[in-house]
XYZ file of C-alpha atoms in Angstrom:
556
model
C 176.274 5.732 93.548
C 176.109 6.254 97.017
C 173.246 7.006 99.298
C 172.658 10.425 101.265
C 172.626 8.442 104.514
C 175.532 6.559 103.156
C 177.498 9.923 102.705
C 176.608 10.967 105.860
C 177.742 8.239 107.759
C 181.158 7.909 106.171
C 181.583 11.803 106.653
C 184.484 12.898 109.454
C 182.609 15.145 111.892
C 184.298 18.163 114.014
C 183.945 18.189 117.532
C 181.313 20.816 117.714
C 183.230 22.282 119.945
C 185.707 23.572 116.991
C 182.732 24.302 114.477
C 181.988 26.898 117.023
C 185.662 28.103 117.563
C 185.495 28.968 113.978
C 183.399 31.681 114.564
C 184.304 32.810 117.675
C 182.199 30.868 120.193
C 183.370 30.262 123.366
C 182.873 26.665 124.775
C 181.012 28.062 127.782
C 178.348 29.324 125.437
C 177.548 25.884 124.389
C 175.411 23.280 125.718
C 176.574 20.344 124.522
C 174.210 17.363 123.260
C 177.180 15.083 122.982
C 180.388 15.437 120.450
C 178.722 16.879 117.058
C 175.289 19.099 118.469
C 174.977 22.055 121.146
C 172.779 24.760 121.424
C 173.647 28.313 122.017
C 173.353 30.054 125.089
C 171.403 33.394 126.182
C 174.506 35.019 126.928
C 175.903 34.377 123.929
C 173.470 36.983 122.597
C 173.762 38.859 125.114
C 177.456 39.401 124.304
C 177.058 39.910 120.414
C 173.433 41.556 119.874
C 175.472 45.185 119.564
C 177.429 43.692 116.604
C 176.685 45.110 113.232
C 174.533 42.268 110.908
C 176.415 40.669 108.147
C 174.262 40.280 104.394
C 171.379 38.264 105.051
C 170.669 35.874 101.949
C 167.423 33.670 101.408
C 166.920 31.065 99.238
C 163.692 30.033 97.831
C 162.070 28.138 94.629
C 159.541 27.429 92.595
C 157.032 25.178 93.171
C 158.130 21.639 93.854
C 156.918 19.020 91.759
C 158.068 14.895 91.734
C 161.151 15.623 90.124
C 162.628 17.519 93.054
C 164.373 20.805 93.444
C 166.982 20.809 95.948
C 166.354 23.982 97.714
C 167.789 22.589 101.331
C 170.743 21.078 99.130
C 171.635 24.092 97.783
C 171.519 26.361 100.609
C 173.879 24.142 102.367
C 175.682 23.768 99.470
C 175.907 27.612 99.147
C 177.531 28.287 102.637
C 180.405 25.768 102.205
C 181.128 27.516 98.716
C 181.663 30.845 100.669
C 183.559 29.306 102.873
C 185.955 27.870 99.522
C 185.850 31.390 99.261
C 187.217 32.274 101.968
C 183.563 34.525 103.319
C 182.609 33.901 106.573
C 179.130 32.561 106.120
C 176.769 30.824 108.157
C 173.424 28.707 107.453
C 170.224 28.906 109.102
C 167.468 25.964 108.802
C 164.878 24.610 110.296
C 164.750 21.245 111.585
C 162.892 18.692 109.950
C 159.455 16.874 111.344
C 158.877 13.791 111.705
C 156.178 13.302 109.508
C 157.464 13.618 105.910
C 160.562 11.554 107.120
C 158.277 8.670 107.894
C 156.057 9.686 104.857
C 156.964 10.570 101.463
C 159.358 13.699 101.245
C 162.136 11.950 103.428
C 164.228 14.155 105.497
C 165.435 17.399 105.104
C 169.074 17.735 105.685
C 170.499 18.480 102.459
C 171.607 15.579 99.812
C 174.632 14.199 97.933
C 177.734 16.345 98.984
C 175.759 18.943 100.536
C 173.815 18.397 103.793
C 174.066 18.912 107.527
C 175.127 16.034 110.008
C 174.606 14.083 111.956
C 171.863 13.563 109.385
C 170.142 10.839 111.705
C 170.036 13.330 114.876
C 169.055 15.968 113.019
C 166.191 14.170 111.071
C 165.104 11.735 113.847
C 164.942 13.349 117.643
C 167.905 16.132 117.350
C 168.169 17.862 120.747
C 164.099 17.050 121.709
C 162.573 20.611 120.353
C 159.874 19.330 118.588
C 158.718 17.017 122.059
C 158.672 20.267 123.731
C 156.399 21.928 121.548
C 154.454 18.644 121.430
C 154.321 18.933 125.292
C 153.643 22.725 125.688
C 150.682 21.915 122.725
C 149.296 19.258 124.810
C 149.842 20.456 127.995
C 147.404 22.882 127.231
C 145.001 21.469 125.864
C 144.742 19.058 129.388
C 144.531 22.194 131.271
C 141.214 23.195 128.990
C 139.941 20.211 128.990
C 140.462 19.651 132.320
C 138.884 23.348 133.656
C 135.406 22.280 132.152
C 135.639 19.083 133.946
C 136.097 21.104 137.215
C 133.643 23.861 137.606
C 134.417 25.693 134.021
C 135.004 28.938 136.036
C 135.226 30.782 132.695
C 132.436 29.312 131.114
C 134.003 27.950 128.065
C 131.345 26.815 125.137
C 132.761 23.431 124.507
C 130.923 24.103 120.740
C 133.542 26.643 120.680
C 136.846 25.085 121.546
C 139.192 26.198 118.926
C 143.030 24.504 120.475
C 143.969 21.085 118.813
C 146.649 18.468 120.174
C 148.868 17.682 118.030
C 151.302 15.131 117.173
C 154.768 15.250 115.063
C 153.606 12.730 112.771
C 151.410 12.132 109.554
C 147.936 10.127 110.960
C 145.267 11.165 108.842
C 142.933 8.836 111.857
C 143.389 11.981 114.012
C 142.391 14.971 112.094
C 138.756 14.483 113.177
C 138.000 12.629 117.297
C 135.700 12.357 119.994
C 137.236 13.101 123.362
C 135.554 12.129 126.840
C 134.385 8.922 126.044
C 133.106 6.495 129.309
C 131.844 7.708 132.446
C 131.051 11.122 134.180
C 135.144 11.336 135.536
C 136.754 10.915 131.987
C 135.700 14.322 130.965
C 133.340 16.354 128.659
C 132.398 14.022 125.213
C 133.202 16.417 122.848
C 134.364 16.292 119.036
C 138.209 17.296 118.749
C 140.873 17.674 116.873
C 144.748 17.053 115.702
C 147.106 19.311 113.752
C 150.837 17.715 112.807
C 153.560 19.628 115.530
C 154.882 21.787 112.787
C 151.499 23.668 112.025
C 151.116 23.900 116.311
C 150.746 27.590 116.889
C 153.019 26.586 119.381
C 156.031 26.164 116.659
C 155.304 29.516 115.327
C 155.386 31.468 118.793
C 159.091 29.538 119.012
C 160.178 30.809 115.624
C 158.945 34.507 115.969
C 159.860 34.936 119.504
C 162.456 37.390 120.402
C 163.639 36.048 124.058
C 161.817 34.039 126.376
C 160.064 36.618 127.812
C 158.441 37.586 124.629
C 157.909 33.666 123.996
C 155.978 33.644 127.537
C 153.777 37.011 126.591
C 153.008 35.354 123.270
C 151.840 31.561 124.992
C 149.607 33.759 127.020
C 148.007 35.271 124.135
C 147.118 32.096 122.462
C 143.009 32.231 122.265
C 142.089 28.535 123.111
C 138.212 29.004 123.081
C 135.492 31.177 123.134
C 132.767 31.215 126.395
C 128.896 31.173 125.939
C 129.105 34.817 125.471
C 131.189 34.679 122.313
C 134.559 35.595 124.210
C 138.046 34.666 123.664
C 139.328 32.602 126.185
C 143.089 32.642 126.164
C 145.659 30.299 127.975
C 146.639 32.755 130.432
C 143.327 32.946 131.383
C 144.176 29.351 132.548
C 147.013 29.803 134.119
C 149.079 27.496 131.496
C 151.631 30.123 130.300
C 154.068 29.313 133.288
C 154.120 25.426 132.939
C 153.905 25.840 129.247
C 157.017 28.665 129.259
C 159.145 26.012 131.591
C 158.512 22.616 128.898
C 160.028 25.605 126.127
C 163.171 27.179 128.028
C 165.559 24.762 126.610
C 163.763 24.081 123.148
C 163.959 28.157 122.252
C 167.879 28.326 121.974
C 169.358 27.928 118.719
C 171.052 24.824 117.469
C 174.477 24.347 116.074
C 175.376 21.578 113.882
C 177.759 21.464 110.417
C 177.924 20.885 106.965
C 179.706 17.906 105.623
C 182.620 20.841 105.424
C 182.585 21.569 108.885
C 180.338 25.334 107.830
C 178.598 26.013 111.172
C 174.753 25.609 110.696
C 172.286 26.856 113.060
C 169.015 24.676 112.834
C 166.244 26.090 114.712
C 162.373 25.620 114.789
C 160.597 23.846 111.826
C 156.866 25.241 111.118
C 155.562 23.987 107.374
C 155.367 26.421 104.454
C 152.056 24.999 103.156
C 150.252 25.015 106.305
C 151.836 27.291 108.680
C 154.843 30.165 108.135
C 157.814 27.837 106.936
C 160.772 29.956 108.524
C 163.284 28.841 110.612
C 163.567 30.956 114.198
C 164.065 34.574 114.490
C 166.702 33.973 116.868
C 168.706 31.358 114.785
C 168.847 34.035 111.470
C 169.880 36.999 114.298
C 172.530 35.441 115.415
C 173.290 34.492 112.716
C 173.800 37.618 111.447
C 176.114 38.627 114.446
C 178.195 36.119 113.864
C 179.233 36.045 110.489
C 179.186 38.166 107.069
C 176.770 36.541 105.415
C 173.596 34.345 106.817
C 172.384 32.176 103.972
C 168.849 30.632 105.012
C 165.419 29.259 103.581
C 162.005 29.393 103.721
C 159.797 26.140 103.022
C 158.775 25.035 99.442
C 158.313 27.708 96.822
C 158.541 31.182 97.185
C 155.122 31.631 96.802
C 154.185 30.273 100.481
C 157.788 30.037 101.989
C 159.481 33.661 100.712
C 156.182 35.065 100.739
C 155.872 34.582 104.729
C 159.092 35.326 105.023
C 158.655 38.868 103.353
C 155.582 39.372 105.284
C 155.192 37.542 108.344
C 158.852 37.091 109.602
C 160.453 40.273 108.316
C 157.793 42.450 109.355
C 157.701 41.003 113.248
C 161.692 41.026 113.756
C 162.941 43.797 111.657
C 165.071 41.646 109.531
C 165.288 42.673 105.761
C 166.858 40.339 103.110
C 169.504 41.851 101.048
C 169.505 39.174 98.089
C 167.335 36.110 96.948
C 168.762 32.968 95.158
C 165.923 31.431 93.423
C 166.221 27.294 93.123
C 164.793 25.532 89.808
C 165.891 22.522 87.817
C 165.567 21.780 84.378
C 163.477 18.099 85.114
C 161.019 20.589 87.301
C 160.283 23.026 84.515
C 159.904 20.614 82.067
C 157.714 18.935 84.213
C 155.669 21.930 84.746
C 155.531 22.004 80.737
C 153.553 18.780 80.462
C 156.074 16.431 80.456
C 155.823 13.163 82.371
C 157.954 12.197 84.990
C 159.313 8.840 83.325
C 160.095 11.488 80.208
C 162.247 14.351 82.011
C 165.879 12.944 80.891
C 165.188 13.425 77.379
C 166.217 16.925 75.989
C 162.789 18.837 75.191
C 162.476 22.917 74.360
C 159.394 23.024 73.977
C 158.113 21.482 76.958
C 161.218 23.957 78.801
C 159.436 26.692 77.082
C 156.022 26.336 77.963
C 157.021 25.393 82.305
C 159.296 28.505 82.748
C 156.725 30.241 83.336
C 156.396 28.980 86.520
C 159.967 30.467 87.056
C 158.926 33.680 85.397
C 156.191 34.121 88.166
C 158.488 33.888 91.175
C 160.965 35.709 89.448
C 158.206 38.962 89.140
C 157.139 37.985 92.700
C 160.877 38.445 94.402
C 161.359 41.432 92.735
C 157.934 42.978 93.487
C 159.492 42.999 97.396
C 162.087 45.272 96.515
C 164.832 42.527 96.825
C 167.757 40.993 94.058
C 167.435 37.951 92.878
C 170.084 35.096 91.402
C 168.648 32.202 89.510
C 170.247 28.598 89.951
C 169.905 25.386 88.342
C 170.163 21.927 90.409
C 171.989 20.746 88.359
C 171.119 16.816 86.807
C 174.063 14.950 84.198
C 170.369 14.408 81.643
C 170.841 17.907 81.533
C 172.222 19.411 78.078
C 173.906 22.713 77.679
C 170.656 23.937 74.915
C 168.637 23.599 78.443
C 170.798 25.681 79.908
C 171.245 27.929 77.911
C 167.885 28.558 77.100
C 166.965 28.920 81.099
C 169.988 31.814 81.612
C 169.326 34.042 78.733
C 165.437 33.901 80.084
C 166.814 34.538 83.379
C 168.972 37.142 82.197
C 166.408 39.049 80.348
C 164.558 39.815 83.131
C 167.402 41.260 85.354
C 168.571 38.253 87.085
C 171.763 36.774 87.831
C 171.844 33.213 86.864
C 174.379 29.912 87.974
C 174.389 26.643 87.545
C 174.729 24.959 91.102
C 176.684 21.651 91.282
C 176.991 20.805 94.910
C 174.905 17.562 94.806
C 177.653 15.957 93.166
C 180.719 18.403 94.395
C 179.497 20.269 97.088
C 181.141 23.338 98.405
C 183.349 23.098 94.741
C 179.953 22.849 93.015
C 178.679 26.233 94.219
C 181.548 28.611 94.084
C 180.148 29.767 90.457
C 176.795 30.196 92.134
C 178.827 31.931 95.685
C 180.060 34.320 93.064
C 177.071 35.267 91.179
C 175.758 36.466 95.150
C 178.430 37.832 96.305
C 178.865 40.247 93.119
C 174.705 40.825 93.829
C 175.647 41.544 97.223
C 178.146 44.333 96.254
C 176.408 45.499 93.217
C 172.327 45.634 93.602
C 170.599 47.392 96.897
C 167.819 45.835 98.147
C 164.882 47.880 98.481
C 162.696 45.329 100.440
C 159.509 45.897 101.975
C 156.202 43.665 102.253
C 153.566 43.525 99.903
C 150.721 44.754 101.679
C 150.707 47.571 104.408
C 149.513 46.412 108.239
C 146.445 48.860 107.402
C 144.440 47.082 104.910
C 141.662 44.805 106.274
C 142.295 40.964 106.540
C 140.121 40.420 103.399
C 142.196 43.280 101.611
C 145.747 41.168 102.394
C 143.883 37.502 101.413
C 142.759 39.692 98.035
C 146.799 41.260 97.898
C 148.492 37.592 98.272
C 146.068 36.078 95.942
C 146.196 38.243 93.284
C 149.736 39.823 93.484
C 151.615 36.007 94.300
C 149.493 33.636 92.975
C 148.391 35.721 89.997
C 144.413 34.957 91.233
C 141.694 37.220 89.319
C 140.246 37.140 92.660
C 139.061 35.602 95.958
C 135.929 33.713 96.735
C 135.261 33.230 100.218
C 132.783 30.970 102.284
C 130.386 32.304 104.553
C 131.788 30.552 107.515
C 134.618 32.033 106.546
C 133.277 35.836 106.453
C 132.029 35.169 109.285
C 134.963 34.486 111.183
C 136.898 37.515 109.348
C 134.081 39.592 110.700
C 134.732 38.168 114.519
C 138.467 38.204 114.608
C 138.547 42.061 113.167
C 135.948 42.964 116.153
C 138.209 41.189 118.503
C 141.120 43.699 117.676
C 142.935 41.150 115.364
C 142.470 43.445 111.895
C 145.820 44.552 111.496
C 148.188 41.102 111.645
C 149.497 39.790 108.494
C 148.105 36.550 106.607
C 149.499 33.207 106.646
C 147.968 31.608 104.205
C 147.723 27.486 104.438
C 147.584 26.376 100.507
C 148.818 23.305 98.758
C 152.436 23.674 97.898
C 152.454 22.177 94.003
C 150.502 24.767 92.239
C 150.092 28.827 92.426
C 146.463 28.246 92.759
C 144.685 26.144 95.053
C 144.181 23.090 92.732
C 147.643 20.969 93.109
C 146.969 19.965 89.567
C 147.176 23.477 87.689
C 151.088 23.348 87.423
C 153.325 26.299 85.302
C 151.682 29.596 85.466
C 147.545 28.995 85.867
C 145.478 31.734 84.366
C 141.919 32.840 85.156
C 141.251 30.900 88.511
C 140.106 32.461 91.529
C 141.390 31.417 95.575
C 138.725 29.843 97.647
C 139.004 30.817 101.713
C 137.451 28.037 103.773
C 138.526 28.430 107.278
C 139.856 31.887 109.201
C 141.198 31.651 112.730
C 143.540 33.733 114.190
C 146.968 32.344 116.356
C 147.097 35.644 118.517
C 150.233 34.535 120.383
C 152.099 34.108 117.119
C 150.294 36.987 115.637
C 149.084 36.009 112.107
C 145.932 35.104 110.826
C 146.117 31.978 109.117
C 143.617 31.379 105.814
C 142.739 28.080 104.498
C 142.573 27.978 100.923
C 141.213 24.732 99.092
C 141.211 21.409 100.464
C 144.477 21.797 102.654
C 144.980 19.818 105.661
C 147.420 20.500 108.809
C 147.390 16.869 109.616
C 148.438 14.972 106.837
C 148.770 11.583 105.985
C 151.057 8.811 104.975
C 150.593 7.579 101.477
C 150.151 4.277 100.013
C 154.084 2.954 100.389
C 155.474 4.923 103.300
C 159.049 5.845 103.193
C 158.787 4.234 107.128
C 158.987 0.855 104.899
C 162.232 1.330 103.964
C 164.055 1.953 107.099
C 165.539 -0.381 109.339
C 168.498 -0.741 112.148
C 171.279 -3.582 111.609
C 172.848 -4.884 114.849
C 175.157 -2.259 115.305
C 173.241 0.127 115.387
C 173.227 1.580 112.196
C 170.619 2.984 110.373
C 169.343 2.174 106.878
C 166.701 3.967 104.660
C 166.878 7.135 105.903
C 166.963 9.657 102.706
């Protein structure tokens, strides 16, 4: 059986030039980065922002476990089935980091018959947006650093220095350092700190910006410190916005790339859903939505961190309202989530099916709880066996949902017309009523209490006095009313990875508070999280190699 990379590779790519022809792109709107990539121009949206938006369709899933779910898969996999059906679709992603490529998840470009090329661009450098956010990051962090060495005109506390750097990769060594080290002229010694690029407050001001000119007014917001009197220092306050704004003017226009089918993909931005909001950019899903009938995109691991921040952090700042849901499981995952061992999913078990879909069940209550339809699909694996599946669509059924058995690993835009089908009758049939789950009003322990409770299915909250603390500070400093993002570990409702299916009497635990005013959330850290993670034992880097011509190897 053949490799993803090895499908990749053998794939026949359109000029990008004709991908965007499809849907009515002019070449002069593109800026080409060579024969297959380009990104999209400012006039371009300037020429179709008083279009009417086509259906806007996310797709989501249940927590991921070992056994994989395929959400990226099938959302690529989705928009070339519209396209066998003759719908003009288009798919919005984000880009994938470096870090889980080197690490353990691999890339994030789709699999089998479904995924986005050039799959090495995309998962490797792509058109350099995640080195300008790396830059802008670390830009201004010199600047700070390098005000206290020169007079500290705004009397920064260096106790109270609250920017990281940060680095697009997985090096645990960096999460905790001391800066400043040898004589008076290297700077201030001071402890410091890294986050990975994709939980950079940086890569959420790109995602949730509407233009440049709201991406400048939101650098400029950014607090980076606090003085001796307990102050917010922000980066305008240090003159960085400017310099910052310039590294970014190239990095905030969309991307287009294809499907293996030649479906135009827009691939923008690339913030985790675990630490961070896990959406792709608001100006990737708007256009979009100008330029085609239906905008199929995703939000980062299950919908109980990615859809949830979605519903509440990206919808509320843009305006954008989804009008259906497809909801990704597979019958290894639930079975999984039922006790069953990984070396044990390809044989046929009920029972263990039985007791994991509740995991299901509890996304399924949480999509409709925003107001929006939502489809049901199956990955779908050949250990299946039709008593699975059957068993999975009459539960899915029961509770209002459309269900589909997706196919596009193995078939791709073929495999998902039955799935196409089941969204498009949603589509025509079922309004969305969407709206977020908390109102802007309540206090920021009210929304922790909401998310925990209402998603997760928490009794309750429990909350550490540094962290009341800080809720206390960043409501005084005017920052009450922005939504949570809440940084918990993807594999579990709860904040213990190892309560899988549908835990029961557990409470959240809030460590950490701090507020990213230029991307307007308040991020909440729940557990033992980390936004610098690191590689594991046998790093997927292992595996990949170049021959002599250039090729690459290993890449999944």
């Amino acid at each position: 059986m053949k490799t993803d990379i090895q499908i990749a590779q053998e794939a026949v790519m359109a000029p990008i030039k004709e991908v965007a022809a499809s849907i009515g792109i002019q070449e002069e709107h593109l800026e080409l980065y060579g024969k297959y990539k380009a990104k999209l121009t400012d006039e371009l949206w300037n020429d179709i922002k008083d279009r009417p938006n086509g259906k806007l369709v996310l797709v989501t899933a249940i927590n991921p476990t070992p056994a994989g779910e395929g959400k990226t898969t099938t959302t690529v996999g989705l928009g070339q089935a519209m396209a066998k059906l003759n719908k003009k679709a288009i798919i919005a992603l984000r880009e994938p980091s470096l870090g889980p490529c080197f690490g353990v998840k691999g890339g994030a470009a789709g699999g089998g018959y479904a995924q986005v090329v050039p799959m090495e661009d995309l998962n490797l450098h792509f058109t350099g947006d995640f080195h300008a956010i790396t830059s802008a990051n670390n830009l201004l962090a010199a600047m700070l650093d390098n005000h206290i060495q020169q007079g500290n005109e705004l009397q920064i506390d260096p106790r109270q220095i609250v920017w990281k750097r940060c680095l697009d990769m997985n090096d645990r060594v960096l999460r905790n350092v001391v800066v400043g080290l040898g004589n008076k002229m290297d700077g201030m010694v001071r402890e410091d700190h890294f986050v990975i690029t994709v939980a950079s407050e940086i890569m959420a001001i790109l995602c949730l910006a509407s233009d440049i000119k709201d991406l400048k007014a939101r650098l400029g917001k950014i607090v980076v410190a606090y003085n001796f009197a307990g102050e917010p220092v922000t980066a305008e306050q240090l003159n960085a916005t400017g310099a910052m704004t310039a590294l970014l003017k190239d990095a905030i226009k969309p991307n287009l790339i294809q499907t293996l089918e030649h479906t135009p993909a827009l691939v923008h931005g690339g913030p985790f859903a675990n630490i961070a909001h896990g959406c792709n950019s608001v100006t990737a899903t708007k256009m979009a939505l100008k330029l085609a009938d239906i905008a199929i995109t995703e939000a980062g691991f299950g919908a109980d961190l990615g859809a949830e921040k979605f519903m509440d952090i990206k919808c509320r700042m843009s305006g954008l309202k989804p009008d259906a849901v497809v909801l990704v499981a597979t019958v290894r995952a639930l079975k999984y989530n039922g006790g069953v061992a990984k070396k044990d999913l390809n044989e046929e078990n009920l029972e263990a099916l039985a007791k994991g879909i509740v995991n299901l069940e509890k996304h399924i209550e949480n999509i409709q709880k925003f107001g929006v339809p939502c489809i049901v699909t199956l990955n779908s694996f050949v250990t299946d066996t039709e008593a699975e599946y059957e068993f999975i669509k009459n539960f899915c059924e029961e509770r209002g949902c459309e269900f589909a058995l997706s196919e596009v690993w193995a078939k791709g835009g073929e495999g998902g017309v039955a799935l196409a089908k089941k969204v498009l009758h949603t589509l025509e049939t079922k309004e969305s009523n969407f709206k977020p789950i908390y109102e802007d009003e309540l206090s920021l322990k009210e929304k922790i209490e909401t998310i925990a409770k209402e998603i997760y299915g928490a009794d309750g909250v429990e909350f550490a006095p540094t962290a009341e603390k800080q809720l206390d500070k960043i409501t005084d400093m005017g920052y009450g009313n922005l939504p949570i993002c809440m940084a918990k570990n993807q594999y579990s409702l709860s904040d213990d990875a190892t309560l899988l299916g549908r835990p029961m009497n557990f409470k959240i635990h809030i460590r950490e508070v701090y507020v990213n005013a230029g991307a307007g959330f308040v991020v909440a850290l729940t557990g033992a999280i980390m936004t610098m993670p690191g590689l594991p034992k046998v790093p997927a880097a292992n595996g990949i190699d170049v021959n002599e011509d250039g090729v690459i190897t290993g890449l999944f």
